[in-house]
Amino acid sequence: MIILFILLTFISIASIIGYGAVFNKFLLKNNECLNLGLLGFTGLLSLSFISYFTHLFISHNFVHNITVLFFGILSFIIFYKKKNIIIRKENIYILFLLILGIFISKTHDDFGYYHLPNALHFSENKLEFGLGNLNHGFKHHSSIFYLYSIFYLPLIKFYLFNIINFLFLIFAIFYLYENIDDDLKKNQYNFSSLLKTILLILFISIFNRVGEYGTDITGQLLAGVFICLLIDFINKTFSEKNFFLILSLLVYLITIKTYFVVYLIFPLIIIFLSKQKKLILINFFYSKIFIFLTLVIILFIILNIAATGCIIYPINNLCFPEFFYWGIQIETINYLSNWYEIWSKAGAGPDFRESDPMLYIQGFNWISNWIDKYFFTKVSDFLLAIFIGMIITLFVFRKQFTLKTKLKKNIVLVYLGILLLIFIWFFKFPSLRYGGHILLILFFVVPFSLFFNFKNNQNLRNKFKILLLISILIFNYKNISRINKEFDYSAAGYFKSFPLFHIENVNFDETIINGEKVYKVKGMCWATPTPCLRNINKKIEKKYGFKIYLNN
């Protein structure tokens, strides 16, 4: 099983990169800046689009998924032979050095609640309406769940789902490493190179527990790559292809987590800085990439509406239950929207809740409690990790450190954009999982990276290798420690099926609602057959071959 698990992981990587090469060839006109990492991310975007589209008509069963995987492998072979895909030996080394990350037993807290059930539902069913009425977690849309369902394969079944999280980390590392390495080879190591170096070591050393990613860390890894691309874009000669790439990654970010919609401020900054505003917009609106991204957005909206009756959940002004009769009621939307804010401001938890939560979240009432219960636990620990990374970097590059720096207008504007996003994040949803990780990293690392002068490039490559080695050692130390602990908990079910992740055996009752078979559980669904629900106070309709789930 271990050999099959690792083999399918490598096959999945090749297939994803193959789709990225197709994306680059036909939509970005062979953008030469797409290294292996960016081919990986555009491949994930392409597969997410395929998953969105085919889900309208068929389930993501074994036949569908094998077919999709096959064409990705075929594309990889074709473009590799044409040298449109370049694999450096360092990519292979990094992949093998971090391979421990794929061996996961304990998954994200929400995995059994709605991550796995969502993906399994898409694997077993075509488009259905009113899924948000079955399970609270089914209201939450993320393209990651549709992407998971593409990797539901024979023999291994759903045990490759968490590999997708690992690949977000690997593709981010590939992108950052290759850019840094190219700058070192060209003797052009600069502010942007150092920023990527620090992001690289922080990504590897901090985000080492792949099983805990959920959909939040995956998006934030891509957001870090997005910001690096943005900074390179505005500091170098304008490239229409790179602008299209940035917009593609932004759309993908929004489908992963809708809170990334605030990153729309960055394309506006690009347009503001560009002297070719009209040309940018005209060429974009007449491009293939515009058609593709429009289709992605349309499918994103259709699937949101199908699940909840909302264009974007849980924004009440974008929810229309009076028109989409399977939709979530506005009162419920308002309640849940407030709940997310209360929870993120430390006003509620598994075992406590503020007596007057609506008063609590008003103004600055929540700040002192948030500092006590959240800042001095999760945020302070995260900041400590950032500062340790910066101190190690300062020590390694101490000869390049200088108190003199020149601020560039373009960088200042990007940083002001980051500050605006931090302001929105802090006063609305100040939880690290809601985009806070990457924003806090950028808040400290961007200005820190400005205080280095790399005119003296002596031994920079060796210094970079030291930082990379330190981060990889931290990654493997933490994963070895984690795996040992999970083996220690084997009596509770962990790693009994090594190298596969742990699945709770859930008791369920099979029943019939309006002639349709459903499966009732008392707690989380986990891998229960679909549709899985907590109570049977539901109504199921069938129109034009589509199922519609309603509350009685």
Coordinates of C-alpha atoms in Angstrom, one line a residue:
M1 CA 0.0 0.0 0.0
I2 CA 2.9 2.4 0.7
I3 CA 4.3 1.9 -2.7
L4 CA 0.9 2.4 -4.3
F5 CA 0.3 5.5 -2.2
I6 CA 3.6 7.1 -3.2
L7 CA 3.3 6.0 -6.8
L8 CA -0.2 7.6 -7.2
T9 CA 1.1 10.8 -5.5
F10 CA 3.8 11.1 -8.2
I11 CA 1.3 10.3 -11.0
S12 CA -1.0 12.9 -9.6
I13 CA 1.8 15.5 -9.6
A14 CA 2.6 14.7 -13.2
S15 CA -1.0 14.9 -14.3
I16 CA -1.5 18.3 -12.6
I17 CA 1.6 19.7 -14.2
G18 CA 0.4 18.3 -17.5
Y19 CA -2.8 20.3 -17.3
G20 CA -0.7 23.4 -16.3
A21 CA 1.3 23.0 -19.5
V22 CA -1.9 22.9 -21.5
F23 CA -3.2 26.0 -19.7
N24 CA 0.1 27.8 -20.4
K25 CA 0.1 26.8 -24.1
F26 CA -3.5 27.7 -25.0
L27 CA -4.4 30.5 -22.5
L28 CA -1.2 32.2 -21.6
K29 CA 0.5 31.8 -25.0
N30 CA 3.6 30.0 -23.6
N31 CA 4.5 32.4 -20.8
E32 CA 8.2 31.6 -20.3
C33 CA 8.0 32.7 -16.6
L34 CA 5.9 29.7 -15.7
N35 CA 8.3 27.4 -13.8
L36 CA 7.3 24.0 -12.4
G37 CA 5.5 25.6 -9.4
L38 CA 3.3 27.9 -11.5
L39 CA 2.6 25.0 -13.9
G40 CA 1.4 23.1 -10.8
F41 CA -0.9 25.9 -9.7
T42 CA -2.4 26.5 -13.1
G43 CA -2.8 22.8 -13.4
L44 CA -4.8 22.8 -10.2
L45 CA -6.9 25.7 -11.5
S46 CA -7.5 23.7 -14.7
L47 CA -8.6 20.6 -12.9
S48 CA -10.9 22.7 -10.6
F49 CA -12.5 24.1 -13.7
I50 CA -13.0 20.5 -15.2
S51 CA -14.4 19.4 -11.8
Y52 CA -16.8 22.3 -11.7
F53 CA -18.0 21.7 -15.3
T54 CA -18.4 17.9 -15.3
H55 CA -20.1 17.9 -11.9
L56 CA -23.1 19.6 -13.7
F57 CA -23.7 16.5 -15.6
I58 CA -22.1 13.4 -14.0
S59 CA -20.6 12.2 -10.8
H60 CA -16.8 12.1 -10.3
N61 CA -16.7 8.3 -10.3
F62 CA -13.7 6.1 -11.0
V63 CA -14.2 6.2 -14.8
H64 CA -14.5 9.9 -14.9
N65 CA -11.4 10.4 -12.7
I66 CA -9.2 7.9 -14.4
T67 CA -10.0 9.5 -17.7
V68 CA -9.2 13.0 -16.4
L69 CA -6.0 11.7 -14.8
F70 CA -5.0 9.9 -18.0
F71 CA -5.2 13.0 -20.2
G72 CA -3.1 14.9 -17.7
I73 CA -0.4 12.3 -17.8
L74 CA -0.6 12.3 -21.7
S75 CA -0.2 16.1 -21.7
F76 CA 2.8 15.8 -19.3
I77 CA 4.6 13.4 -21.6
I78 CA 3.9 15.5 -24.7
F79 CA 5.0 18.8 -23.2
Y80 CA 7.9 17.3 -21.4
K81 CA 9.3 15.9 -24.7
K82 CA 8.8 19.4 -26.2
K83 CA 10.7 20.8 -23.3
N84 CA 7.8 23.0 -22.3
I85 CA 8.1 21.3 -18.9
I86 CA 11.5 21.6 -17.3
I87 CA 12.1 19.5 -14.1
R88 CA 15.3 20.5 -12.2
K89 CA 17.1 17.9 -10.2
E90 CA 16.5 20.2 -7.2
N91 CA 12.8 19.8 -7.6
I92 CA 13.2 16.1 -7.2
Y93 CA 15.4 16.5 -4.2
I94 CA 13.0 18.8 -2.4
L95 CA 10.0 16.5 -3.1
F96 CA 11.8 13.5 -1.6
L97 CA 13.2 15.5 1.3
L98 CA 9.6 16.6 2.2
I99 CA 7.9 13.4 1.4
L100 CA 7.1 12.7 5.1
G101 CA 4.4 15.3 4.8
I102 CA 2.1 13.0 2.9
F103 CA 1.9 10.5 5.7
I104 CA -1.1 11.8 7.6
S105 CA -3.3 10.1 10.2
K106 CA -4.9 12.9 12.1
T107 CA -6.8 15.3 9.7
H108 CA -8.2 18.8 10.0
D109 CA -11.0 19.1 12.7
D110 CA -13.6 19.8 10.0
F111 CA -12.4 17.0 7.7
G112 CA -14.9 14.5 8.9
Y113 CA -17.6 17.1 9.3
Y114 CA -17.8 18.5 5.8
H115 CA -14.5 18.4 3.9
L116 CA -14.6 14.6 3.2
P117 CA -18.4 14.4 3.0
N118 CA -18.6 17.2 0.4
A119 CA -15.9 15.6 -1.8
L120 CA -17.5 12.1 -1.5
H121 CA -20.9 13.6 -2.4
F122 CA -19.4 15.0 -5.6
S123 CA -17.8 11.6 -6.3
E124 CA -21.1 9.8 -6.0
N125 CA -23.6 12.3 -7.4
K126 CA -23.9 14.9 -10.1
L127 CA -25.2 18.4 -9.4
E128 CA -27.9 18.5 -6.6
F129 CA -29.7 21.5 -5.2
G130 CA -30.1 22.5 -1.6
L131 CA -27.1 20.6 -0.2
G132 CA -26.8 23.4 2.5
N133 CA -30.1 22.0 4.0
L134 CA -28.5 18.7 4.7
N135 CA -25.5 19.7 6.8
H136 CA -24.3 23.1 8.0
G137 CA -20.9 22.4 6.6
F138 CA -22.3 21.8 3.1
K139 CA -23.1 25.5 2.9
H140 CA -19.4 26.3 2.6
H141 CA -18.2 26.3 -1.0
S142 CA -14.6 25.7 -1.9
S143 CA -13.2 24.6 -5.2
I144 CA -10.8 22.4 -3.1
F145 CA -13.7 20.0 -2.3
Y146 CA -14.4 19.6 -6.1
L147 CA -10.7 19.1 -6.7
Y148 CA -10.5 16.4 -4.0
S149 CA -13.3 14.5 -5.8
I150 CA -11.2 14.3 -9.0
F151 CA -8.7 12.2 -7.0
Y152 CA -11.3 9.6 -5.9
L153 CA -9.5 6.5 -7.5
P154 CA -9.8 2.7 -7.5
L155 CA -7.9 0.8 -4.8
I156 CA -6.9 4.0 -2.9
K157 CA -10.5 5.5 -3.0
F158 CA -10.5 8.8 -1.1
Y159 CA -7.2 8.5 0.7
L160 CA -5.4 10.8 -1.8
F161 CA -7.6 13.8 -0.9
N162 CA -5.1 15.3 1.6
I163 CA -2.3 14.9 -1.0
I164 CA -3.8 18.0 -2.7
N165 CA -2.9 20.0 0.4
F166 CA 0.7 18.8 0.3
L167 CA 0.9 19.7 -3.4
F168 CA -0.1 23.3 -2.7
L169 CA 3.0 23.4 -0.4
I170 CA 5.2 21.7 -2.9
F171 CA 4.2 23.9 -5.8
A172 CA 4.7 27.0 -3.7
I173 CA 8.2 25.8 -2.7
F174 CA 9.0 24.9 -6.4
Y175 CA 8.0 28.4 -7.5
L176 CA 9.9 30.2 -4.8
Y177 CA 13.1 28.0 -5.0
E178 CA 13.4 28.3 -8.8
N179 CA 13.0 32.1 -8.7
I180 CA 15.6 32.4 -6.0
D181 CA 18.0 30.0 -7.8
D182 CA 17.6 31.9 -11.1
D183 CA 18.4 35.2 -9.3
L184 CA 21.5 33.7 -7.7
K185 CA 22.7 32.3 -11.0
K186 CA 22.3 35.7 -12.7
N187 CA 23.9 37.5 -9.8
Q188 CA 20.6 39.5 -9.4
Y189 CA 19.7 38.6 -5.8
N190 CA 17.7 41.5 -4.5
F191 CA 14.8 42.6 -2.2
S192 CA 12.3 40.3 -4.1
S193 CA 14.7 37.4 -3.8
L194 CA 15.1 37.8 -0.1
L195 CA 11.3 38.2 0.4
K196 CA 10.9 34.8 -1.5
T197 CA 13.7 33.3 0.6
I198 CA 12.0 34.2 3.9
L199 CA 8.6 33.0 2.6
L200 CA 10.2 29.8 1.5
I201 CA 11.7 29.0 4.9
L202 CA 8.5 30.1 6.8
F203 CA 6.3 28.0 4.5
I204 CA 8.4 24.9 5.0
S205 CA 9.0 25.3 8.8
I206 CA 5.6 26.7 9.9
F207 CA 3.1 25.0 7.6
N208 CA 4.6 21.5 8.3
R209 CA 1.4 19.8 9.3
V210 CA -0.3 19.2 6.0
G211 CA -3.2 17.3 7.6
E212 CA -4.3 20.5 9.4
Y213 CA -4.4 22.7 6.3
G214 CA -8.1 22.4 5.5
T215 CA -9.0 24.9 2.8
D216 CA -7.4 27.9 4.7
I217 CA -3.7 27.2 4.5
T218 CA -3.8 26.0 0.9
G219 CA -5.3 29.3 -0.2
Q220 CA -2.8 31.3 1.9
L221 CA 0.2 29.5 0.3
L222 CA -1.2 30.5 -3.1
A223 CA -1.7 34.0 -1.8
G224 CA 2.0 34.3 -0.9
V225 CA 2.9 33.2 -4.4
F226 CA 0.4 35.7 -5.8
I227 CA 2.0 38.6 -3.9
C228 CA 5.5 37.6 -5.1
L229 CA 4.3 37.6 -8.7
L230 CA 2.6 41.0 -8.1
I231 CA 5.8 42.5 -6.8
D232 CA 7.9 41.1 -9.6
F233 CA 5.3 42.3 -12.1
I234 CA 5.3 45.9 -11.0
N235 CA 9.1 46.1 -10.6
K236 CA 9.9 44.7 -14.0
T237 CA 8.9 45.4 -17.6
F238 CA 5.2 45.1 -18.2
S239 CA 4.2 41.7 -19.5
E240 CA 0.6 41.1 -20.6
K241 CA 1.0 37.4 -20.1
N242 CA 2.0 37.9 -16.5
F243 CA -1.0 40.2 -15.9
F244 CA -3.2 37.4 -17.2
L245 CA -1.5 34.9 -14.9
I246 CA -2.0 37.2 -11.9
L247 CA -5.7 37.5 -12.7
S248 CA -6.0 33.7 -13.1
L249 CA -4.4 33.0 -9.7
L250 CA -6.7 35.7 -8.1
V251 CA -9.8 34.1 -9.5
Y252 CA -8.6 30.7 -8.3
L253 CA -8.0 32.2 -4.8
I254 CA -11.6 33.4 -4.7
T255 CA -12.9 30.0 -5.5
I256 CA -10.8 28.4 -2.8
K257 CA -12.0 30.9 -0.1
T258 CA -14.3 33.8 -0.9
Y259 CA -12.6 36.1 1.6
F260 CA -9.8 36.4 -1.0
V261 CA -12.2 38.7 -3.0
V262 CA -10.6 41.6 -1.1
Y263 CA -7.3 40.9 -3.1
L264 CA -9.0 42.5 -6.0
I265 CA -7.3 45.7 -4.8
F266 CA -4.0 44.5 -6.2
P267 CA -5.1 44.3 -9.9
L268 CA -6.4 47.8 -9.4
I269 CA -3.0 48.9 -8.2
I270 CA -1.4 47.3 -11.3
I271 CA -3.8 49.2 -13.6
F272 CA -3.2 52.5 -11.6
L273 CA 0.6 52.1 -12.0
S274 CA 0.5 51.1 -15.7
K275 CA 0.9 53.6 -18.5
Q276 CA -1.0 51.2 -20.7
K277 CA -4.3 51.0 -18.9
K278 CA -6.5 50.9 -22.0
L279 CA -4.3 48.4 -23.8
I280 CA -4.3 46.1 -20.7
L281 CA -8.1 46.1 -20.4
I282 CA -8.7 45.9 -24.2
N283 CA -6.4 43.0 -24.7
F284 CA -7.7 41.2 -21.6
F285 CA -11.4 41.5 -22.6
Y286 CA -10.5 40.1 -26.1
S287 CA -8.4 37.2 -24.8
K288 CA -9.0 33.5 -24.3
I289 CA -8.1 33.9 -20.7
F290 CA -11.0 36.3 -20.2
I291 CA -13.5 33.7 -21.6
F292 CA -12.0 31.0 -19.4
L293 CA -12.0 33.1 -16.2
T294 CA -15.6 34.2 -16.9
L295 CA -16.6 30.6 -17.2
V296 CA -14.9 29.7 -13.9
I297 CA -16.8 32.6 -12.2
I298 CA -20.1 31.6 -13.8
L299 CA -19.7 28.0 -12.6
F300 CA -18.6 29.2 -9.2
I301 CA -21.8 31.2 -8.9
I302 CA -24.0 28.3 -10.2
L303 CA -22.6 25.9 -7.7
N304 CA -23.0 28.4 -4.8
I305 CA -26.6 29.0 -5.8
A306 CA -27.3 25.3 -6.1
A307 CA -26.1 24.7 -2.6
T308 CA -27.5 27.7 -0.7
G309 CA -29.4 30.0 -3.0
C310 CA -26.6 32.6 -2.5
I311 CA -24.3 34.0 -5.2
I312 CA -21.7 34.2 -2.4
Y313 CA -22.6 32.7 1.0
P314 CA -23.0 34.1 3.7
I315 CA -23.5 37.6 2.3
N316 CA -27.2 38.2 2.9
N317 CA -27.5 40.8 0.1
L318 CA -26.3 38.1 -2.3
C319 CA -28.8 35.4 -1.1
F320 CA -32.2 35.0 -2.8
P321 CA -34.3 32.3 -1.1
E322 CA -37.5 33.9 -2.4
F323 CA -36.3 33.1 -5.9
F324 CA -34.3 29.9 -5.3
Y325 CA -36.8 28.1 -3.1
W326 CA -34.2 25.6 -1.9
G327 CA -32.1 28.4 -0.6
I328 CA -31.1 29.2 3.0
Q329 CA -33.5 31.7 4.7
I330 CA -32.2 35.2 5.2
E331 CA -32.6 34.9 9.0
T332 CA -30.4 31.9 9.1
I333 CA -27.8 33.6 6.8
N334 CA -27.7 36.6 9.2
Y335 CA -27.4 34.4 12.2
L336 CA -24.5 32.4 10.8
S337 CA -22.7 35.4 9.4
N338 CA -22.8 37.0 12.9
W339 CA -21.7 33.7 14.4
Y340 CA -18.6 33.5 12.2
E341 CA -17.7 37.0 13.4
I342 CA -18.4 36.2 17.0
W343 CA -16.3 33.1 16.8
S344 CA -13.4 34.8 15.0
K345 CA -13.4 37.6 17.7
A346 CA -13.1 35.0 20.4
G347 CA -16.7 35.5 21.6
A348 CA -17.6 31.9 21.4
G349 CA -16.0 28.4 21.4
P350 CA -16.8 24.8 22.0
D351 CA -17.5 25.3 25.7
F352 CA -18.4 29.0 26.1
R353 CA -20.3 31.9 24.5
E354 CA -20.7 35.6 25.4
S355 CA -24.0 36.3 27.1
D356 CA -24.8 39.2 24.6
P357 CA -22.8 38.2 21.5
M358 CA -24.2 41.0 19.3
L359 CA -23.2 43.7 21.8
Y360 CA -19.8 41.9 22.1
I361 CA -18.8 42.3 18.5
Q362 CA -19.8 46.0 18.2
G363 CA -17.0 48.6 18.1
F364 CA -14.0 47.7 20.2
N365 CA -15.9 45.7 22.9
W366 CA -14.3 42.4 21.8
I367 CA -10.6 43.5 21.6
S368 CA -9.5 42.9 25.2
N369 CA -11.1 39.4 25.3
W370 CA -9.7 38.6 21.9
I371 CA -6.2 39.6 23.1
D372 CA -6.6 37.4 26.2
K373 CA -8.1 34.3 24.6
Y374 CA -6.7 34.4 21.1
F375 CA -3.8 36.7 20.7
F376 CA -1.8 35.3 23.6
T377 CA -2.3 31.8 22.4
K378 CA -2.4 31.3 18.6
V379 CA -1.3 34.7 17.3
S380 CA 1.6 35.2 19.7
D381 CA 2.9 31.7 18.9
F382 CA 2.7 32.4 15.2
L383 CA 4.4 35.8 15.5
L384 CA 7.2 34.1 17.5
A385 CA 7.7 31.7 14.6
I386 CA 7.9 34.6 12.1
F387 CA 10.4 36.5 14.3
I388 CA 12.6 33.4 14.7
G389 CA 12.7 33.0 11.0
M390 CA 13.6 36.7 10.5
I391 CA 16.3 36.5 13.2
I392 CA 17.9 33.5 11.6
T393 CA 17.7 35.2 8.2
L394 CA 19.3 38.3 9.7
F395 CA 22.1 36.2 11.2
V396 CA 22.8 34.4 8.0
F397 CA 22.7 37.6 5.8
R398 CA 24.2 39.9 8.5
K399 CA 26.9 41.3 6.2
Q400 CA 24.2 42.4 3.7
F401 CA 22.1 44.2 6.4
T402 CA 22.0 48.0 6.2
L403 CA 20.0 50.7 7.9
K404 CA 19.8 52.6 4.7
T405 CA 17.1 51.8 2.2
K406 CA 15.4 53.4 -0.7
L407 CA 11.6 53.1 -0.8
K408 CA 10.1 52.5 -4.2
K409 CA 6.7 53.9 -5.0
N410 CA 5.5 50.6 -6.4
I411 CA 6.4 48.6 -3.3
V412 CA 4.9 51.2 -1.0
L413 CA 1.6 50.9 -2.9
V414 CA 1.6 47.2 -2.6
Y415 CA 2.4 47.4 1.1
L416 CA -0.4 49.9 1.6
G417 CA -2.7 47.4 0.0
I418 CA -1.5 44.8 2.5
L419 CA -2.1 47.2 5.4
L420 CA -5.7 47.8 4.1
L421 CA -6.3 44.0 4.0
I422 CA -4.9 43.6 7.5
F423 CA -7.3 46.4 8.7
I424 CA -10.3 44.7 7.1
W425 CA -9.2 41.3 8.5
F426 CA -8.6 42.6 12.0
F427 CA -11.8 44.5 12.4
K428 CA -14.1 41.9 10.7
F429 CA -12.7 38.3 11.1
P430 CA -9.5 38.4 13.1
S431 CA -8.8 34.7 13.0
L432 CA -5.5 33.4 11.4
R433 CA -7.4 30.9 9.4
Y434 CA -9.3 33.7 7.6
G435 CA -6.3 34.9 5.7
G436 CA -4.4 36.1 8.7
H437 CA -1.3 33.9 8.4
I438 CA -0.1 35.3 5.1
L439 CA -1.1 38.9 5.9
L440 CA 0.9 38.9 9.2
I441 CA 3.9 37.3 7.4
L442 CA 3.8 39.9 4.7
F443 CA 3.3 42.7 7.2
F444 CA 6.6 42.0 8.9
V445 CA 8.7 40.4 6.1
V446 CA 8.1 42.9 3.3
P447 CA 9.6 45.9 5.2
F448 CA 12.3 43.7 6.8
S449 CA 13.5 42.6 3.4
L450 CA 14.1 46.2 2.3
F451 CA 16.9 46.6 4.8
F452 CA 19.5 44.5 2.9
N453 CA 21.9 45.4 0.2
F454 CA 23.1 42.6 -2.0
K455 CA 25.8 44.4 -4.0
N456 CA 28.2 42.2 -2.2
N457 CA 27.0 38.8 -3.5
Q458 CA 29.8 36.7 -2.0
N459 CA 28.6 33.3 -0.7
L460 CA 24.9 34.1 -1.2
R461 CA 24.2 30.7 -2.6
N462 CA 25.7 28.9 0.4
K463 CA 23.8 31.2 2.8
F464 CA 20.6 30.4 1.0
K465 CA 21.3 26.7 1.1
I466 CA 21.9 27.0 4.9
L467 CA 18.4 28.6 5.4
L468 CA 16.8 26.0 3.1
L469 CA 18.4 23.2 5.0
I470 CA 17.4 24.6 8.4
S471 CA 13.8 24.8 7.3
I472 CA 13.8 21.2 5.8
L473 CA 15.3 19.9 9.1
I474 CA 12.5 21.6 11.1
F475 CA 9.9 20.2 8.7
N476 CA 11.1 16.7 9.0
Y477 CA 11.7 16.9 12.8
K478 CA 8.2 18.1 13.4
N479 CA 6.7 15.4 11.0
I480 CA 8.7 12.6 12.6
S481 CA 7.5 13.7 16.0
R482 CA 3.9 14.0 14.8
I483 CA 4.0 10.5 13.1
N484 CA 5.5 9.0 16.3
K485 CA 2.7 10.5 18.4
E486 CA 0.1 9.2 16.0
F487 CA 1.5 5.7 16.1
D488 CA 1.4 6.0 19.9
Y489 CA -2.4 6.7 19.6
S490 CA -2.8 3.6 17.4
A491 CA -5.1 2.1 20.0
A492 CA -7.6 4.9 19.2
G493 CA -7.4 4.0 15.5
Y494 CA -4.6 6.2 14.3
F495 CA -2.3 4.7 11.6
K496 CA -3.9 1.3 11.8
S497 CA -4.0 1.6 8.0
F498 CA -0.6 3.2 7.5
P499 CA 0.0 5.2 5.3
L500 CA -3.7 6.1 5.0
F501 CA -5.3 8.7 7.2
H502 CA -7.7 7.9 10.0
I503 CA -11.4 7.5 9.3
E504 CA -14.0 7.2 12.1
N505 CA -16.4 4.3 11.7
V506 CA -19.7 6.0 11.9
N507 CA -23.0 4.3 12.7
F508 CA -25.8 5.3 10.4
D509 CA -29.4 4.5 9.8
E510 CA -30.6 3.9 6.3
T511 CA -34.0 5.4 5.6
I512 CA -36.2 6.6 2.7
I513 CA -37.4 10.2 2.2
N514 CA -39.9 10.8 -0.7
G515 CA -38.7 7.6 -2.4
E516 CA -34.9 8.5 -2.0
K517 CA -32.5 6.6 0.1
V518 CA -30.6 8.7 2.7
Y519 CA -28.2 7.9 5.6
K520 CA -28.8 9.5 9.0
V521 CA -25.9 10.0 11.5
K522 CA -25.8 11.5 15.0
G523 CA -22.5 13.3 14.6
M524 CA -20.1 13.8 11.8
C525 CA -20.6 12.0 8.5
W526 CA -17.0 11.1 7.7
A527 CA -17.1 8.4 4.9
T528 CA -20.8 7.6 5.4
P529 CA -22.6 6.9 2.0
T530 CA -24.3 9.9 0.5
P531 CA -26.5 11.8 1.1
C532 CA -25.6 11.9 4.7
L533 CA -27.7 14.0 7.1
R534 CA -28.2 14.5 10.9
N535 CA -32.0 14.5 10.9
I536 CA -34.6 13.3 8.5
N537 CA -36.9 16.3 8.8
K538 CA -36.3 16.9 5.1
K539 CA -38.1 16.8 1.8
I540 CA -36.6 15.6 -1.4
E541 CA -37.9 16.6 -4.8
K542 CA -36.7 15.5 -8.2
K543 CA -37.0 17.8 -11.2
Y544 CA -35.5 17.4 -14.7
G545 CA -33.3 14.6 -13.4
F546 CA -31.9 16.7 -10.5
K547 CA -32.4 16.2 -6.8
I548 CA -33.5 19.1 -4.6
Y549 CA -33.2 18.9 -0.8
L550 CA -35.6 21.0 1.3
N551 CA -36.3 21.6 5.0
N552 CA -39.8 20.5 6.0

